[in-house]
CSV table of C-alpha atoms in Angstrom, one decimal:
chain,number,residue,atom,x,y,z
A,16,UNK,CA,-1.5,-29.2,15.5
A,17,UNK,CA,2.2,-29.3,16.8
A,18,UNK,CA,4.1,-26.6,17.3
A,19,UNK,CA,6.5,-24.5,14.5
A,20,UNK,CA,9.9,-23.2,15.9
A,21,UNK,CA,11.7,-20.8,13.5
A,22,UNK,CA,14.9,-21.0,14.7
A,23,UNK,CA,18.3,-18.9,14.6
A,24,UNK,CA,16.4,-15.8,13.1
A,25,UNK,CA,17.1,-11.9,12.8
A,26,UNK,CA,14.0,-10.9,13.9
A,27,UNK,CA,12.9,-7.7,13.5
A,28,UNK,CA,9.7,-6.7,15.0
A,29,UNK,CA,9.3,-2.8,15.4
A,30,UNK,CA,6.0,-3.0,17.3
A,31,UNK,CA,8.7,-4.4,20.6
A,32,UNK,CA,11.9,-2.5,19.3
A,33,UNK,CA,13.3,-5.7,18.9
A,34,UNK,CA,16.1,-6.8,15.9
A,35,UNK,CA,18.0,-9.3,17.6
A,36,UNK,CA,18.7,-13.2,16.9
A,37,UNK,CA,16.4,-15.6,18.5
A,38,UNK,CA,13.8,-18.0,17.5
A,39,UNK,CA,9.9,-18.0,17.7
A,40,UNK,CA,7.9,-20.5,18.1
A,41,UNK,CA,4.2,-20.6,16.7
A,42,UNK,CA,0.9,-22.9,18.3
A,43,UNK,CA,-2.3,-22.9,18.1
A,44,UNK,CA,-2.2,-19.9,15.0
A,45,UNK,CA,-0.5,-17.4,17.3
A,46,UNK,CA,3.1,-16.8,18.6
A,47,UNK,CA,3.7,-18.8,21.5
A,48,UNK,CA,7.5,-17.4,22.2
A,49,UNK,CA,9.4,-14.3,20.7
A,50,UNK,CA,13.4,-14.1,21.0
A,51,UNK,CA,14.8,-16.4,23.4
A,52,UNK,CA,12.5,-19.1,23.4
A,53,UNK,CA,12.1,-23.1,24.8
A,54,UNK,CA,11.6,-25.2,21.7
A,55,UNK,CA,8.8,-28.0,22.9
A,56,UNK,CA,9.9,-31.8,21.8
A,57,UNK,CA,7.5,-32.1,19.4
A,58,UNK,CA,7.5,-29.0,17.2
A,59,UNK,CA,8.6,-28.5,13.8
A,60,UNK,CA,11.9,-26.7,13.5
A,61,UNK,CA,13.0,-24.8,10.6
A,62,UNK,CA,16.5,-23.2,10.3
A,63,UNK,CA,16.3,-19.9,9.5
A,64,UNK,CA,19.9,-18.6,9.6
A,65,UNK,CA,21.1,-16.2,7.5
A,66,UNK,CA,17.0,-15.2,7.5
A,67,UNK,CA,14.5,-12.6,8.9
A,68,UNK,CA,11.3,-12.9,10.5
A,69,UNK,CA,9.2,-10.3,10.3
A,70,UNK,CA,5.4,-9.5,11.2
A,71,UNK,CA,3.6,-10.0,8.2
A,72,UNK,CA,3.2,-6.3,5.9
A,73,UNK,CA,0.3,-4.9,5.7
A,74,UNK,CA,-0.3,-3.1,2.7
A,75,UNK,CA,-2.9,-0.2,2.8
A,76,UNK,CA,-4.0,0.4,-0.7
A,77,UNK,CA,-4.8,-2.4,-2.8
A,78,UNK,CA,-7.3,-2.1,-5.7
A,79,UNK,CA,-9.1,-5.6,-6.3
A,80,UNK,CA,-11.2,-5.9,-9.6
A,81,UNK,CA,-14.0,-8.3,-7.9
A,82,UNK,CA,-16.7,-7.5,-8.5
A,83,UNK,CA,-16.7,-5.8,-11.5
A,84,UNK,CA,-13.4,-6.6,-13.4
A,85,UNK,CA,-12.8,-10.0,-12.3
A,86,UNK,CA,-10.2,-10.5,-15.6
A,87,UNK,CA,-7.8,-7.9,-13.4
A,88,UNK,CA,-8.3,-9.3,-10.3
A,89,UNK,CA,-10.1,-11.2,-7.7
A,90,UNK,CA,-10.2,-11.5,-4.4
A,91,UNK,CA,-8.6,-14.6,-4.4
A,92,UNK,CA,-5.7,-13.8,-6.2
A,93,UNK,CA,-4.7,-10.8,-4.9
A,94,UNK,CA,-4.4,-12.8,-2.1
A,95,UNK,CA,-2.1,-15.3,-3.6
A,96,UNK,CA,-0.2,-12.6,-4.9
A,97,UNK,CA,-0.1,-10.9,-1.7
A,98,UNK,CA,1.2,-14.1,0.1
A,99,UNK,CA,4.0,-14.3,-2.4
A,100,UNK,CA,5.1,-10.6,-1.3
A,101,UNK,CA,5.0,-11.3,2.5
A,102,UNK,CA,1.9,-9.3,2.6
A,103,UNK,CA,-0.6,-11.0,5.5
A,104,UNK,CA,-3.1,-8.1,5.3
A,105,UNK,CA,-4.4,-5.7,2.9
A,106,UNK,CA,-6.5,-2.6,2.7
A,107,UNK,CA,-9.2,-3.2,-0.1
A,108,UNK,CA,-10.3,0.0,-1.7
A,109,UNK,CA,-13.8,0.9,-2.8
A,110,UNK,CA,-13.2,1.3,-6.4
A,111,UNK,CA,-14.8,-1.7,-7.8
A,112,UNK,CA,-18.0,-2.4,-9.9
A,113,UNK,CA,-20.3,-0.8,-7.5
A,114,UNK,CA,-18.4,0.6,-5.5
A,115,UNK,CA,-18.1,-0.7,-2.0
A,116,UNK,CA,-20.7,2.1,-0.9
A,117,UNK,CA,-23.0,0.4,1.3
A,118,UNK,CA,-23.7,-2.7,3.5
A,119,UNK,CA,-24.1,-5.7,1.4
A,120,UNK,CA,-20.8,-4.9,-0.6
A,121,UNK,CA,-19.0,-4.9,2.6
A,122,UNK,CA,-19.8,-7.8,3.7
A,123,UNK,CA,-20.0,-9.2,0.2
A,124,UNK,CA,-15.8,-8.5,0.2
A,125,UNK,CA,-15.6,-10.2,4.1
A,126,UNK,CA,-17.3,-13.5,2.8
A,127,UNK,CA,-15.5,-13.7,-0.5
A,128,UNK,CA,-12.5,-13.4,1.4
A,129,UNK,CA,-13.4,-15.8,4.6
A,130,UNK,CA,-14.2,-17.9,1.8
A,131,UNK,CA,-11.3,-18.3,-0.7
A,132,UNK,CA,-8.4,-15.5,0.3
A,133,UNK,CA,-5.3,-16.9,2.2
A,134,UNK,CA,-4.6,-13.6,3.7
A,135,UNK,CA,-6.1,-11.3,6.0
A,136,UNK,CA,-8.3,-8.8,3.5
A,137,UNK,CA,-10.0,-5.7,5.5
A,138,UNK,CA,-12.3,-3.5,2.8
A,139,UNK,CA,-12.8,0.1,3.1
A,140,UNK,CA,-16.1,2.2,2.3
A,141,UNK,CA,-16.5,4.6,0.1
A,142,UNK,CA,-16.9,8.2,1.5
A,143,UNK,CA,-19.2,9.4,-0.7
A,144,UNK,CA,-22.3,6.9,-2.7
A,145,UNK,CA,-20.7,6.0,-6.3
A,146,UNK,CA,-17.5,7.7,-5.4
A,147,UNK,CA,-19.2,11.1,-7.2
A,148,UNK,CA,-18.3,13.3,-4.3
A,149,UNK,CA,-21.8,14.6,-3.5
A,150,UNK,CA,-23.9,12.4,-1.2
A,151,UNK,CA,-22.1,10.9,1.9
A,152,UNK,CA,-22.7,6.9,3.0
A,153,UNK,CA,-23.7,4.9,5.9
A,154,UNK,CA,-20.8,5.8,7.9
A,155,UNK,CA,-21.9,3.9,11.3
A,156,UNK,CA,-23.3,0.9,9.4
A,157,UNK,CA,-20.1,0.8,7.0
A,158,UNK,CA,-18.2,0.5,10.0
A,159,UNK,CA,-20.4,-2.0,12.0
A,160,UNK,CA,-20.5,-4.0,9.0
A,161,UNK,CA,-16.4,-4.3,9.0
A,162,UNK,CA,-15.3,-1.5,6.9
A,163,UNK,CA,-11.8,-0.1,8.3
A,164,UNK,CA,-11.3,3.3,6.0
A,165,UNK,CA,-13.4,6.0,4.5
A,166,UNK,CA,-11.6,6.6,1.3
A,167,UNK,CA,-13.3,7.9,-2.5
A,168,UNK,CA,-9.9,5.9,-3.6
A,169,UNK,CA,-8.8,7.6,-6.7
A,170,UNK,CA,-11.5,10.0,-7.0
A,171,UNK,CA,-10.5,13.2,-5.1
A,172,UNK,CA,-13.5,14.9,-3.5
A,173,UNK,CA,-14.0,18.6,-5.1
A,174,UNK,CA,-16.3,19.6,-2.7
A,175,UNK,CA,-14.8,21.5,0.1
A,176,UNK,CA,-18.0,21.3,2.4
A,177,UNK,CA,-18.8,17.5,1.7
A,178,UNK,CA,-15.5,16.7,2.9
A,179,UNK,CA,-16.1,18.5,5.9
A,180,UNK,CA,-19.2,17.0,7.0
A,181,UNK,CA,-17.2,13.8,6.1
A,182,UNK,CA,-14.4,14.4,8.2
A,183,UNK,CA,-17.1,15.2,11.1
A,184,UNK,CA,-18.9,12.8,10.7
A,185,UNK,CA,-15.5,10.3,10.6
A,186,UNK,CA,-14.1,11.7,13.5
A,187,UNK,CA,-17.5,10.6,15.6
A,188,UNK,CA,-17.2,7.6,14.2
A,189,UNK,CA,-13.6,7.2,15.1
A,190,UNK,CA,-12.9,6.2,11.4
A,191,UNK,CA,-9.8,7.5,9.3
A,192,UNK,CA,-10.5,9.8,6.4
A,193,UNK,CA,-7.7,8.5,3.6
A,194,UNK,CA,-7.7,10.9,0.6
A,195,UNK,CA,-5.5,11.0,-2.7
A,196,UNK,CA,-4.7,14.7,-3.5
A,197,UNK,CA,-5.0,15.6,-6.6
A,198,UNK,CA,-6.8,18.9,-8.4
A,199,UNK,CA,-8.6,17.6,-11.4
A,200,UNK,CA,-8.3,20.7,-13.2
A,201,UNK,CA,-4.3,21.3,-13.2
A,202,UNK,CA,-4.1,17.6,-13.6
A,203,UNK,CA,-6.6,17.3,-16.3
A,204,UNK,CA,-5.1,16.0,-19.4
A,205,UNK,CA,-1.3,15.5,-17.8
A,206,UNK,CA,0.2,12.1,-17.9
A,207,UNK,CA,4.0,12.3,-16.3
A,208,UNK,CA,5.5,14.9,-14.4
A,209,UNK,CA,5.5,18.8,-15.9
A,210,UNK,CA,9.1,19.7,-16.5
A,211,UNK,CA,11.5,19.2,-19.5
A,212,UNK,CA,11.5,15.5,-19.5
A,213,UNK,CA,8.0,15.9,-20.1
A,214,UNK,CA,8.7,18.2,-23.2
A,215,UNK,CA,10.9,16.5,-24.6
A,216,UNK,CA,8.3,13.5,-24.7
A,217,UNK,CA,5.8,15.9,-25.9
A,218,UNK,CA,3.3,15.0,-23.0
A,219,UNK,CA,1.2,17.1,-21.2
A,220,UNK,CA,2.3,17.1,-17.3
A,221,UNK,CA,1.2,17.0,-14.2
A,222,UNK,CA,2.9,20.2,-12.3
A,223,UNK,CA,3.8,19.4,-8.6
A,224,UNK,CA,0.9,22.1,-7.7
A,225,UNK,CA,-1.9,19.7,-8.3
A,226,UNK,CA,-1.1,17.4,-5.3
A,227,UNK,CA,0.1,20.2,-2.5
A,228,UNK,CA,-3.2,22.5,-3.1
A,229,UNK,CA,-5.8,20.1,-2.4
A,230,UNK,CA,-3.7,18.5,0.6
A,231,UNK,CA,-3.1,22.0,2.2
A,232,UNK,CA,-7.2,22.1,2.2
A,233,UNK,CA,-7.9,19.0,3.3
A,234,UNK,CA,-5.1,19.7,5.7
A,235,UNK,CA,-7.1,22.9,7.2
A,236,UNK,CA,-10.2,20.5,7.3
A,237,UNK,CA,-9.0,18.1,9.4
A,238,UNK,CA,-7.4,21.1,12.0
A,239,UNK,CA,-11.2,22.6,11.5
A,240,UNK,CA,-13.1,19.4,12.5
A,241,UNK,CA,-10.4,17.4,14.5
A,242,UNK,CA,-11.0,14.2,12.3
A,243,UNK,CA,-7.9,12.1,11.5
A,244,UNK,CA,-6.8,12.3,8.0
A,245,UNK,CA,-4.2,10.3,6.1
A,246,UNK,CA,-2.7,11.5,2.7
A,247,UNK,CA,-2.8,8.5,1.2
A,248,UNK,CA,0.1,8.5,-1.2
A,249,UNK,CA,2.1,12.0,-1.5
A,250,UNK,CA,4.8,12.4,-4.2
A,251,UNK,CA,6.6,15.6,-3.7
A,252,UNK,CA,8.7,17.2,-1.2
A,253,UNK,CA,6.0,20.1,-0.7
A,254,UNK,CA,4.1,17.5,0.7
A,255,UNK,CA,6.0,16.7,2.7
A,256,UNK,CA,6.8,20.1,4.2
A,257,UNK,CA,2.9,20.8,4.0
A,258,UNK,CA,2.2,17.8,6.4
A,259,UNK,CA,5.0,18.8,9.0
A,260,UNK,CA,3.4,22.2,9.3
A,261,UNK,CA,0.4,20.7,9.8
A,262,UNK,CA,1.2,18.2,12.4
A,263,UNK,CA,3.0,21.7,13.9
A,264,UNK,CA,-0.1,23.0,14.6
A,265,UNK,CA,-2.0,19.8,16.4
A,266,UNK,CA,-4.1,18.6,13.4
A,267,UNK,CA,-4.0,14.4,13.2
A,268,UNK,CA,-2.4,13.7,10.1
A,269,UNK,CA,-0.9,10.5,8.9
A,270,UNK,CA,0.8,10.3,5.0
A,271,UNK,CA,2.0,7.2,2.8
A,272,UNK,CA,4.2,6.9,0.2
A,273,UNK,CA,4.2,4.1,-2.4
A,274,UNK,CA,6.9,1.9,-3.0
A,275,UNK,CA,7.3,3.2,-7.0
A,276,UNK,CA,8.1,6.6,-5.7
A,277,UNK,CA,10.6,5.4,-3.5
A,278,UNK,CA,12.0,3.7,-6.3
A,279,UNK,CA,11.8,5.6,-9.5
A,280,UNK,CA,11.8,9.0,-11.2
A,281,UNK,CA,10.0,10.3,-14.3
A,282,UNK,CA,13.1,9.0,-16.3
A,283,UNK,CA,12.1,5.0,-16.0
A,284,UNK,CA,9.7,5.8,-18.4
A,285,UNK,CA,12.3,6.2,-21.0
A,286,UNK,CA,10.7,5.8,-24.6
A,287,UNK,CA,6.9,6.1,-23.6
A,288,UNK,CA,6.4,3.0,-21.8
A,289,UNK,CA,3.1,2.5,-20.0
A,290,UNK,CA,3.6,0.6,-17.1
A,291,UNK,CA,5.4,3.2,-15.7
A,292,UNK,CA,2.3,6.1,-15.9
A,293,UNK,CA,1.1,6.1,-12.3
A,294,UNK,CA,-0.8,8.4,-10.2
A,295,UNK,CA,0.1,11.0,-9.2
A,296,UNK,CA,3.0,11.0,-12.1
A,297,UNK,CA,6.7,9.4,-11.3
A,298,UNK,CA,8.3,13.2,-10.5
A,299,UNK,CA,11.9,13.8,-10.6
A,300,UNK,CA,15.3,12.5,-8.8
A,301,UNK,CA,15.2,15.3,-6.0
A,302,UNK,CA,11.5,14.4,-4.9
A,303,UNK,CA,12.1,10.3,-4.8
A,304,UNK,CA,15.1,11.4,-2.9
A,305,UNK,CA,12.9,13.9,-0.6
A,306,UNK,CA,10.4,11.0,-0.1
A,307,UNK,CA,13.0,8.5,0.9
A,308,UNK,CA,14.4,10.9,3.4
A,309,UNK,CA,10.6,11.3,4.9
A,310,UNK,CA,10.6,7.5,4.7
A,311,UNK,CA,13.9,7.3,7.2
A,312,UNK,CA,13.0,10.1,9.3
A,313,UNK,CA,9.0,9.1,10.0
A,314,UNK,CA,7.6,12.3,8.4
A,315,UNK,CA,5.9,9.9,6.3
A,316,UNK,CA,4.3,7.1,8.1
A,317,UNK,CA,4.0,4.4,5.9
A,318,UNK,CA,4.7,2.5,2.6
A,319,UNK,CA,2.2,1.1,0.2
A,320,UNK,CA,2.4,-1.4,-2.7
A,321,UNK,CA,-0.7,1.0,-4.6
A,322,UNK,CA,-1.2,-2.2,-6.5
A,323,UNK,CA,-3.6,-1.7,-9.6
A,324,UNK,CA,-3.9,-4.5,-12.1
A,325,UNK,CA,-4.6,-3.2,-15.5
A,326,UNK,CA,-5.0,-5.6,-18.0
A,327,UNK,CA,-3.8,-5.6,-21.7
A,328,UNK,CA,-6.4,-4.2,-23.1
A,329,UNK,CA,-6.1,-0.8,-21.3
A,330,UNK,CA,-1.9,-0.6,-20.8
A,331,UNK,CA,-1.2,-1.3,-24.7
A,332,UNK,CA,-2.2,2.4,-26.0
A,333,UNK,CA,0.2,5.2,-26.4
A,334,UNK,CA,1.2,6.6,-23.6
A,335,UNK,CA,-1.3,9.2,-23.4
A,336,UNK,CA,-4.0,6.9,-23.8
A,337,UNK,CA,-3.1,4.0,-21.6
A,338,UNK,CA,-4.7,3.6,-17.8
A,339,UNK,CA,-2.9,5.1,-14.7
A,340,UNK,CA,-1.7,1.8,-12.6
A,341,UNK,CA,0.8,-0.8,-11.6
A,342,UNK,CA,0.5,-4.3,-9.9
A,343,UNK,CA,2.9,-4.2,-6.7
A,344,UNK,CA,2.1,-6.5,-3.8
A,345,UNK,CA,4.8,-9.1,-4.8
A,346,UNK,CA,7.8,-6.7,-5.7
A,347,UNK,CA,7.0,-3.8,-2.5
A,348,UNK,CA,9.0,-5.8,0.0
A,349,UNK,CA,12.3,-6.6,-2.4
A,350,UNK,CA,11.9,-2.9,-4.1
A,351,UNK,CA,11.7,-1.1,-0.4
A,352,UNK,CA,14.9,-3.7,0.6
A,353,UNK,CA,16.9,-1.6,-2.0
A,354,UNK,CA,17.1,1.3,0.4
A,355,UNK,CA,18.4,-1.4,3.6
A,356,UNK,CA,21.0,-2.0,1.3
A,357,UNK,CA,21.9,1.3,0.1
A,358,UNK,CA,22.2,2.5,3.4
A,359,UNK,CA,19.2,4.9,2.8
A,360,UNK,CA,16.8,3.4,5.0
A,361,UNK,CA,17.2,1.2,8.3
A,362,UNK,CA,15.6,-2.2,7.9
A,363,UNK,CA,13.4,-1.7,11.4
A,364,UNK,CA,12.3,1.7,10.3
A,365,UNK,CA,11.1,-0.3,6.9
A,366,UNK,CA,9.3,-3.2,8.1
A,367,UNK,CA,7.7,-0.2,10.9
A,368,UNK,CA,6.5,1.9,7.7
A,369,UNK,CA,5.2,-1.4,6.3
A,370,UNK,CA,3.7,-3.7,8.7
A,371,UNK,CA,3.7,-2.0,12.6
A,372,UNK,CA,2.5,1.7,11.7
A,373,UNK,CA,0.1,1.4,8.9
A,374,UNK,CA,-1.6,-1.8,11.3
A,375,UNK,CA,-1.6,0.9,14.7
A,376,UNK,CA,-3.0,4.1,12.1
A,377,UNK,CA,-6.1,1.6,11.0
A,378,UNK,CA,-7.0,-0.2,14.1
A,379,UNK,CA,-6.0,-3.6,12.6
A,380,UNK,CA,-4.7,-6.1,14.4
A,381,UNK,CA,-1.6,-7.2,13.1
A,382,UNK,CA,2.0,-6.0,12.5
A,383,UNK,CA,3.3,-7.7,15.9
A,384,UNK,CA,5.0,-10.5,16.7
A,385,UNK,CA,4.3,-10.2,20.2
A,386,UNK,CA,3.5,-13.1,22.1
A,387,UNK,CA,-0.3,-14.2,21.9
A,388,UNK,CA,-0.3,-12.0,18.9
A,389,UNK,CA,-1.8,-14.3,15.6
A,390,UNK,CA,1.0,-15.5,13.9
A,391,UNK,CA,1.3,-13.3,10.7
A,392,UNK,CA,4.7,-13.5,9.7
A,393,UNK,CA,7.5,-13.6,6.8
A,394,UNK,CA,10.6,-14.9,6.0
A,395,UNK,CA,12.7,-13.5,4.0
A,396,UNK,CA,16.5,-14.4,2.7
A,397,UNK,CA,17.6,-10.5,2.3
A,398,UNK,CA,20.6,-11.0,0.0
A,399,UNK,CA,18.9,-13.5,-2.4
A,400,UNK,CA,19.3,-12.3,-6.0
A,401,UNK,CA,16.6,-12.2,-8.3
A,402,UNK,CA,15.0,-10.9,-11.5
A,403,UNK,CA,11.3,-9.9,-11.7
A,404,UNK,CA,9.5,-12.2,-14.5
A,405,UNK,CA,5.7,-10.9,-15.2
A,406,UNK,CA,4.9,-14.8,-15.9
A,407,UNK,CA,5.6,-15.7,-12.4
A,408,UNK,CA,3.7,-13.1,-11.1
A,409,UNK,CA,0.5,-14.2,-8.7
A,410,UNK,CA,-1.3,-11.6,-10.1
A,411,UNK,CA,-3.8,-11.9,-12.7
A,412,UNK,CA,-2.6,-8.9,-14.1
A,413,UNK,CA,0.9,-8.1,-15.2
A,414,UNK,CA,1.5,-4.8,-15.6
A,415,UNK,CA,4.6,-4.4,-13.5
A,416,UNK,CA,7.4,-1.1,-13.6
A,417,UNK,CA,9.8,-3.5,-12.3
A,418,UNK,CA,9.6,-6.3,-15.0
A,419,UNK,CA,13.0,-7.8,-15.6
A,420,UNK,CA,14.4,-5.6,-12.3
A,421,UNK,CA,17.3,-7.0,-10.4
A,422,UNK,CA,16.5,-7.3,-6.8
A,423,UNK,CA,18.4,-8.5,-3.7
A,424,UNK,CA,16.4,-10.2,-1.2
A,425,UNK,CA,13.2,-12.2,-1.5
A,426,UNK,CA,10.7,-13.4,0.9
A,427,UNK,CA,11.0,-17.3,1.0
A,428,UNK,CA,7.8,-18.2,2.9
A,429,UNK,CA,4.4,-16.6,4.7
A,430,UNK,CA,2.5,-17.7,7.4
A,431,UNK,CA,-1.3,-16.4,8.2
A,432,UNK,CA,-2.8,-17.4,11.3
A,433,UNK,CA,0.1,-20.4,12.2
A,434,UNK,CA,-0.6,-21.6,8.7
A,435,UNK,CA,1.8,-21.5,5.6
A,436,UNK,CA,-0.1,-19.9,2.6
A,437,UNK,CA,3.1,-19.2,0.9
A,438,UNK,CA,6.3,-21.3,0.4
A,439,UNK,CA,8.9,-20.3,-2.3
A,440,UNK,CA,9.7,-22.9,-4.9
């Protein structure tokens, strides 16, 4: 195979500090040459002025239907749709039909995915057997198998003792602990953020208590056992403040944030409409603004695209009624490129919170264009203009909050391994 020279990029590569002009050239699947680079005779060369080259994202919480709910998803097109969103690696979480809770399902997801995904798919286990929160896996065999997180996905773990021996038990294994914090009791029946919006609406709501309780335990857990735990996708500016102290006093904590609460408020919603009920709820203007400040200072680590296809059949209810969930791998790149250009957010510190950190917090390896790195990269023209149509999504499910949005900057191609897998039309 001859070799591909990108030529006359921005690259931005936070794992080498670098954001310079230069070209790369690819051979043999990895990158040969990174900034100033000798083009060989015979390579391919493709002008990317006016472009960026990026490592490829990597995107830490992805729901997949497959098996289970193969009409939402499968494995092989959330890798298609991944592709289209510069995405070269994703987290898989355990919430399918089993869940991924022991051996077999694990490698189940690695040969599906050798076998017909396009981008680099790593699963994660379940912490606990069915996701009930009572009985904890196979730990060392999960991990031998090729399991890269211990997560119960969206089903918080009650049990304050389990997730002890869990996070003990993690921390031998030198696996991260990844939890959504949520108390199912405040959150019970809520649906959007509490507050007046909420009343307005008559919903019930979700106050901003049910997120920071359960993280401040699971906090003190991982101080107690020493394990490393990541708050997988905080939504308030307690949080936030909850996770600082925590790091103050030596526990290893790591925190995400996903893309639609960098990008929304509990207003989007407007006149009930369901694509917009998520989990935890969209909250208010001064939290999105407090997560985007995390987002540019490093309190929180990383961004995720949370994508969760829900088909018709469960987002055409009343509000109330209708499933928690968006789709988001092919909009988190152009959505998180709104706070480059609003100043909010510099683009290093974005492609580092989507690609470099959340690849160094899981072990993977990816998220570098360093040289005899595999060449997982993106292009992307950041000041093309375009509007968000659900029928040109990849996805097999549609339910997006930023149908008919207006974004600038797209990504234009992905490579996987020195191989295109994604080329814009």
């Amino acid at each position: 195979m001859s070799a591909i020279a990108l030529k006359n990029a921005r690259i931005v590569d936070p794992s080498q500090d670098l954001d310079a002009q230069g070209d790369i050239v690819v051979a043999d699947g990895l990158v040969a040459a990174c900034g100033s680079a000798s083009i060989p005779a015979d390579a391919r060369e493709i002008d990317c002025t006016g472009k960026l080259v990026i490592p490829g994202l990597v995107d830490a919480r992805v729901f997949v239907g497959e098996p289970g709910a193969e009409h939402r998803e499968t494995i092989a097109s959330v890798s298609h749709a991944a592709a289209a969103g510069g995405v070269t690696s994703l987290i898989m979480m355990p919430d399918t039909t089993p869940p991924i809770d022991d051996v077999a399902l694990v490698e189940f997801v690695l040969r599906t995915a050798r076998e017909q995904a396009c981008v680099n798919i790593f699963p994660s286990a379940a912490l606990t057997k069915r996701l009930e929160g009572r009985e904890l896996t196979e730990f060392g065999l999960l991990r031998d198998a090729g399991a890269v997180m211990l997560t119960n996905g969206r089903q918080p773990v009650g049990n304050a003792l389990v997730l002890r021996r869990a996070m003990t038990y993690a921390r031998d294994f030198g696996l991260v602990v990844a939890c959504e914090t949520q108390d199912e009791h405040l959150a019970a029946q809520g649906v959007m953020n509490e507050g007046l919006f909420a009343s307005w609406l008559g919903l019930e709501g979700v106050p901003r208590e049910a997120e920071v309780i359960p993280l401040e335990r699971d906090l003190r857990l991982a101080a107690l056992t020493g394990a490393h735990y990541h708050a997988a996708k905080i939504s308030t500016s307690d949080s936030v403040d909850t996770i600082r102290a925590a790091r103050a006093r030596g526990a290893t904590v790591t925190c995400g944030v996903s893309i639609n609460h960098l990008s929304l408020n509990e207003n989007d919603i407007g006149e009930y409409r369901t694509f917009f009920r998520l989990s935890p709820p969209l909250r208010g203007e001064d939290d999105r603004r407090a997560m985007v400040e995390a987002i540019a200072s490093g309190d929180i680590d990383i961004i995720v695209s949370s994508h969760d296809p829900q088909d018709v059949d469960t987002k055409r209810h009343p509000f109330a009624d209708a499933a928690d969930g968006a789709v988001g791998l092919e909009t988190m790149l152009a959505a998180a490129l709104r706070l480059h250009h609003s100043g909010d957010v510099s683009l290093p510190r974005l492609i580092d919170a989507m690609s470099t950190r959340p690849a160094h917090i899981f072990g993977l390896d990816c998220g570098t264009l360093k040289p005899g790195s595999r060449a997982d990269l993106a292009i992307v023209d950041p000041d093309e203009p375009w509007i968000v149509s659900k029928e040109e999504l990849k996805s097999r499910s549609k339910n997006t909050p930023f149908e008919d949005a207006r974004f600038q900057g797209r990504v234009t191609a992905t490579m996987v391994a020195g191989s295109f897998v994604y080329e814009a039309d």
